[in-house]
Amino acid sequence: MKIKVVIHEAEEGGFWAEVPAIPGCATQGDTFEELLQNLYEAIEGCLSVDVEFLEVGDNDRILEIAV
């Protein structure tokens, strides 16, 4: 899966990025390399959902797929 991100230079130095396809998913880093590492973690975290607290009926299924 490929996801587009928007990378900004921070006024105070470093970088910050947002993921338009995932509302609220953003991160920052002091260096570009740190930003990239943080982006992978942020996207993974934004796409993770704890299904333990979801209300699931008898006819519902939870399916985990790779993207």
Short mmCIF file of N, CA and C in Angstrom, two decimals:
data_model
loop_
_atom_site.label_atom_id
_atom_site.label_comp_id
_atom_site.label_asym_id
_atom_site.label_seq_id
_atom_site.Cartn_x
_atom_site.Cartn_y
_atom_site.Cartn_z
N MET A 1 0.84 -1.17 0.00
CA MET A 1 0.00 0.00 0.00
C MET A 1 0.89 1.24 0.00
N LYS A 2 0.54 2.21 -0.79
CA LYS A 2 1.26 3.48 -0.81
C LYS A 2 0.33 4.56 -0.27
N ILE A 3 0.86 5.41 0.58
CA ILE A 3 0.09 6.50 1.17
C ILE A 3 0.87 7.79 0.97
N LYS A 4 0.20 8.81 0.47
CA LYS A 4 0.85 10.10 0.29
C LYS A 4 0.84 10.87 1.61
N VAL A 5 1.96 11.54 1.87
CA VAL A 5 2.08 12.37 3.06
C VAL A 5 2.53 13.76 2.63
N VAL A 6 2.18 14.75 3.43
CA VAL A 6 2.60 16.12 3.18
C VAL A 6 3.63 16.47 4.24
N ILE A 7 4.84 16.84 3.81
CA ILE A 7 5.93 17.15 4.73
C ILE A 7 6.15 18.66 4.75
N HIS A 8 6.22 19.20 5.96
CA HIS A 8 6.41 20.63 6.16
C HIS A 8 7.70 20.86 6.93
N GLU A 9 8.37 21.96 6.65
CA GLU A 9 9.49 22.37 7.49
C GLU A 9 8.91 23.16 8.66
N ALA A 10 9.29 22.79 9.87
CA ALA A 10 8.78 23.46 11.06
C ALA A 10 9.52 24.78 11.26
N GLU A 11 8.80 25.81 11.70
CA GLU A 11 9.40 27.12 11.92
C GLU A 11 10.52 27.07 12.96
N GLU A 12 10.36 26.22 13.96
CA GLU A 12 11.35 26.12 15.02
C GLU A 12 12.48 25.14 14.69
N GLY A 13 12.46 24.61 13.49
CA GLY A 13 13.47 23.65 13.05
C GLY A 13 12.87 22.26 12.98
N GLY A 14 13.46 21.42 12.17
CA GLY A 14 12.94 20.07 12.00
C GLY A 14 11.80 20.04 11.00
N PHE A 15 11.03 18.98 11.06
CA PHE A 15 9.96 18.74 10.10
C PHE A 15 8.72 18.22 10.81
N TRP A 16 7.59 18.41 10.17
CA TRP A 16 6.37 17.74 10.61
C TRP A 16 5.62 17.29 9.37
N ALA A 17 4.80 16.26 9.52
CA ALA A 17 4.10 15.68 8.37
C ALA A 17 2.69 15.30 8.77
N GLU A 18 1.82 15.31 7.77
CA GLU A 18 0.44 14.89 7.96
C GLU A 18 0.07 13.91 6.85
N VAL A 19 -0.91 13.07 7.15
CA VAL A 19 -1.37 12.06 6.21
C VAL A 19 -2.81 12.39 5.86
N PRO A 20 -3.05 13.06 4.72
CA PRO A 20 -4.41 13.49 4.38
C PRO A 20 -5.44 12.36 4.32
N ALA A 21 -5.02 11.16 3.93
CA ALA A 21 -5.95 10.04 3.81
C ALA A 21 -6.39 9.49 5.16
N ILE A 22 -5.68 9.87 6.23
CA ILE A 22 -6.01 9.38 7.57
C ILE A 22 -6.17 10.61 8.47
N PRO A 23 -7.38 11.12 8.61
CA PRO A 23 -7.59 12.33 9.41
C PRO A 23 -7.00 12.21 10.81
N GLY A 24 -6.29 13.24 11.22
CA GLY A 24 -5.69 13.27 12.55
C GLY A 24 -4.34 12.60 12.64
N CYS A 25 -3.87 12.00 11.57
CA CYS A 25 -2.59 11.30 11.59
C CYS A 25 -1.48 12.28 11.19
N ALA A 26 -0.64 12.62 12.16
CA ALA A 26 0.46 13.55 11.93
C ALA A 26 1.59 13.21 12.88
N THR A 27 2.80 13.67 12.56
CA THR A 27 3.96 13.43 13.41
C THR A 27 5.02 14.47 13.10
N GLN A 28 6.12 14.41 13.83
CA GLN A 28 7.21 15.36 13.62
C GLN A 28 8.54 14.67 13.87
N GLY A 29 9.61 15.35 13.48
CA GLY A 29 10.95 14.84 13.71
C GLY A 29 11.97 15.95 13.59
N ASP A 30 13.05 15.84 14.36
CA ASP A 30 14.11 16.85 14.31
C ASP A 30 14.89 16.78 13.01
N THR A 31 15.01 15.57 12.44
CA THR A 31 15.68 15.39 11.16
C THR A 31 14.72 14.70 10.19
N PHE A 32 15.03 14.73 8.91
CA PHE A 32 14.18 14.08 7.92
C PHE A 32 14.11 12.58 8.17
N GLU A 33 15.25 11.98 8.55
CA GLU A 33 15.28 10.54 8.82
C GLU A 33 14.41 10.19 10.01
N GLU A 34 14.46 11.02 11.07
CA GLU A 34 13.62 10.78 12.24
C GLU A 34 12.15 10.93 11.87
N LEU A 35 11.84 11.92 11.04
CA LEU A 35 10.46 12.12 10.59
C LEU A 35 9.95 10.88 9.87
N LEU A 36 10.75 10.32 8.96
CA LEU A 36 10.32 9.12 8.24
C LEU A 36 10.05 7.96 9.17
N GLN A 37 10.92 7.76 10.14
CA GLN A 37 10.73 6.68 11.11
C GLN A 37 9.43 6.92 11.90
N ASN A 38 9.23 8.15 12.32
CA ASN A 38 8.02 8.48 13.08
C ASN A 38 6.76 8.35 12.22
N LEU A 39 6.88 8.62 10.92
CA LEU A 39 5.73 8.48 10.03
C LEU A 39 5.25 7.03 9.95
N TYR A 40 6.19 6.10 9.83
CA TYR A 40 5.81 4.69 9.80
C TYR A 40 5.07 4.30 11.08
N GLU A 41 5.58 4.75 12.22
CA GLU A 41 4.95 4.43 13.49
C GLU A 41 3.58 5.11 13.61
N ALA A 42 3.48 6.35 13.17
CA ALA A 42 2.21 7.08 13.26
C ALA A 42 1.15 6.44 12.38
N ILE A 43 1.51 6.08 11.17
CA ILE A 43 0.54 5.46 10.25
C ILE A 43 0.09 4.12 10.81
N GLU A 44 1.02 3.33 11.29
CA GLU A 44 0.65 2.04 11.88
C GLU A 44 -0.29 2.24 13.07
N GLY A 45 0.03 3.21 13.91
CA GLY A 45 -0.82 3.48 15.07
C GLY A 45 -2.20 3.98 14.67
N CYS A 46 -2.26 4.84 13.66
CA CYS A 46 -3.55 5.38 13.21
C CYS A 46 -4.42 4.30 12.57
N LEU A 47 -3.80 3.33 11.95
CA LEU A 47 -4.56 2.27 11.30
C LEU A 47 -4.90 1.11 12.25
N SER A 48 -4.30 1.10 13.43
CA SER A 48 -4.58 0.04 14.40
C SER A 48 -5.85 0.39 15.16
N VAL A 49 -6.69 -0.60 15.31
CA VAL A 49 -7.93 -0.42 16.06
C VAL A 49 -8.04 -1.57 17.04
N ASP A 50 -8.30 -1.23 18.28
CA ASP A 50 -8.49 -2.27 19.29
C ASP A 50 -9.93 -2.75 19.22
N VAL A 51 -10.14 -3.92 18.64
CA VAL A 51 -11.50 -4.43 18.45
C VAL A 51 -12.09 -5.00 19.73
N GLU A 52 -11.33 -5.04 20.80
CA GLU A 52 -11.82 -5.57 22.06
C GLU A 52 -13.04 -4.80 22.55
N PHE A 53 -13.11 -3.51 22.26
CA PHE A 53 -14.18 -2.68 22.78
C PHE A 53 -15.29 -2.41 21.76
N LEU A 54 -15.21 -3.05 20.60
CA LEU A 54 -16.26 -2.89 19.60
C LEU A 54 -17.45 -3.78 19.95
N GLU A 55 -18.64 -3.28 19.65
CA GLU A 55 -19.83 -4.06 19.86
C GLU A 55 -20.05 -4.93 18.63
N VAL A 56 -19.99 -6.24 18.80
CA VAL A 56 -20.10 -7.17 17.69
C VAL A 56 -21.29 -8.09 17.94
N GLY A 57 -22.18 -8.16 16.93
CA GLY A 57 -23.35 -9.02 17.05
C GLY A 57 -23.03 -10.46 16.68
N ASP A 58 -24.00 -11.33 16.87
CA ASP A 58 -23.81 -12.76 16.59
C ASP A 58 -23.51 -13.03 15.12
N ASN A 59 -24.04 -12.23 14.22
CA ASN A 59 -23.84 -12.44 12.79
C ASN A 59 -22.70 -11.61 12.22
N ASP A 60 -22.00 -10.86 13.07
CA ASP A 60 -20.87 -10.04 12.63
C ASP A 60 -19.57 -10.82 12.70
N ARG A 61 -18.61 -10.40 11.85
CA ARG A 61 -17.30 -11.02 11.86
C ARG A 61 -16.23 -9.97 11.92
N ILE A 62 -15.13 -10.28 12.55
CA ILE A 62 -13.95 -9.42 12.54
C ILE A 62 -12.92 -10.12 11.67
N LEU A 63 -12.44 -9.39 10.66
CA LEU A 63 -11.49 -9.94 9.71
C LEU A 63 -10.27 -9.05 9.67
N GLU A 64 -9.10 -9.65 9.75
CA GLU A 64 -7.85 -8.89 9.66
C GLU A 64 -7.25 -9.13 8.29
N ILE A 65 -6.99 -8.04 7.55
CA ILE A 65 -6.41 -8.16 6.21
C ILE A 65 -5.12 -7.35 6.13
N ALA A 66 -4.23 -7.74 5.25
CA ALA A 66 -2.98 -7.02 5.03
C ALA A 66 -3.18 -6.04 3.88
N VAL A 67 -2.70 -4.81 4.05
CA VAL A 67 -2.78 -3.83 2.98
C VAL A 67 -1.41 -3.28 2.68
#
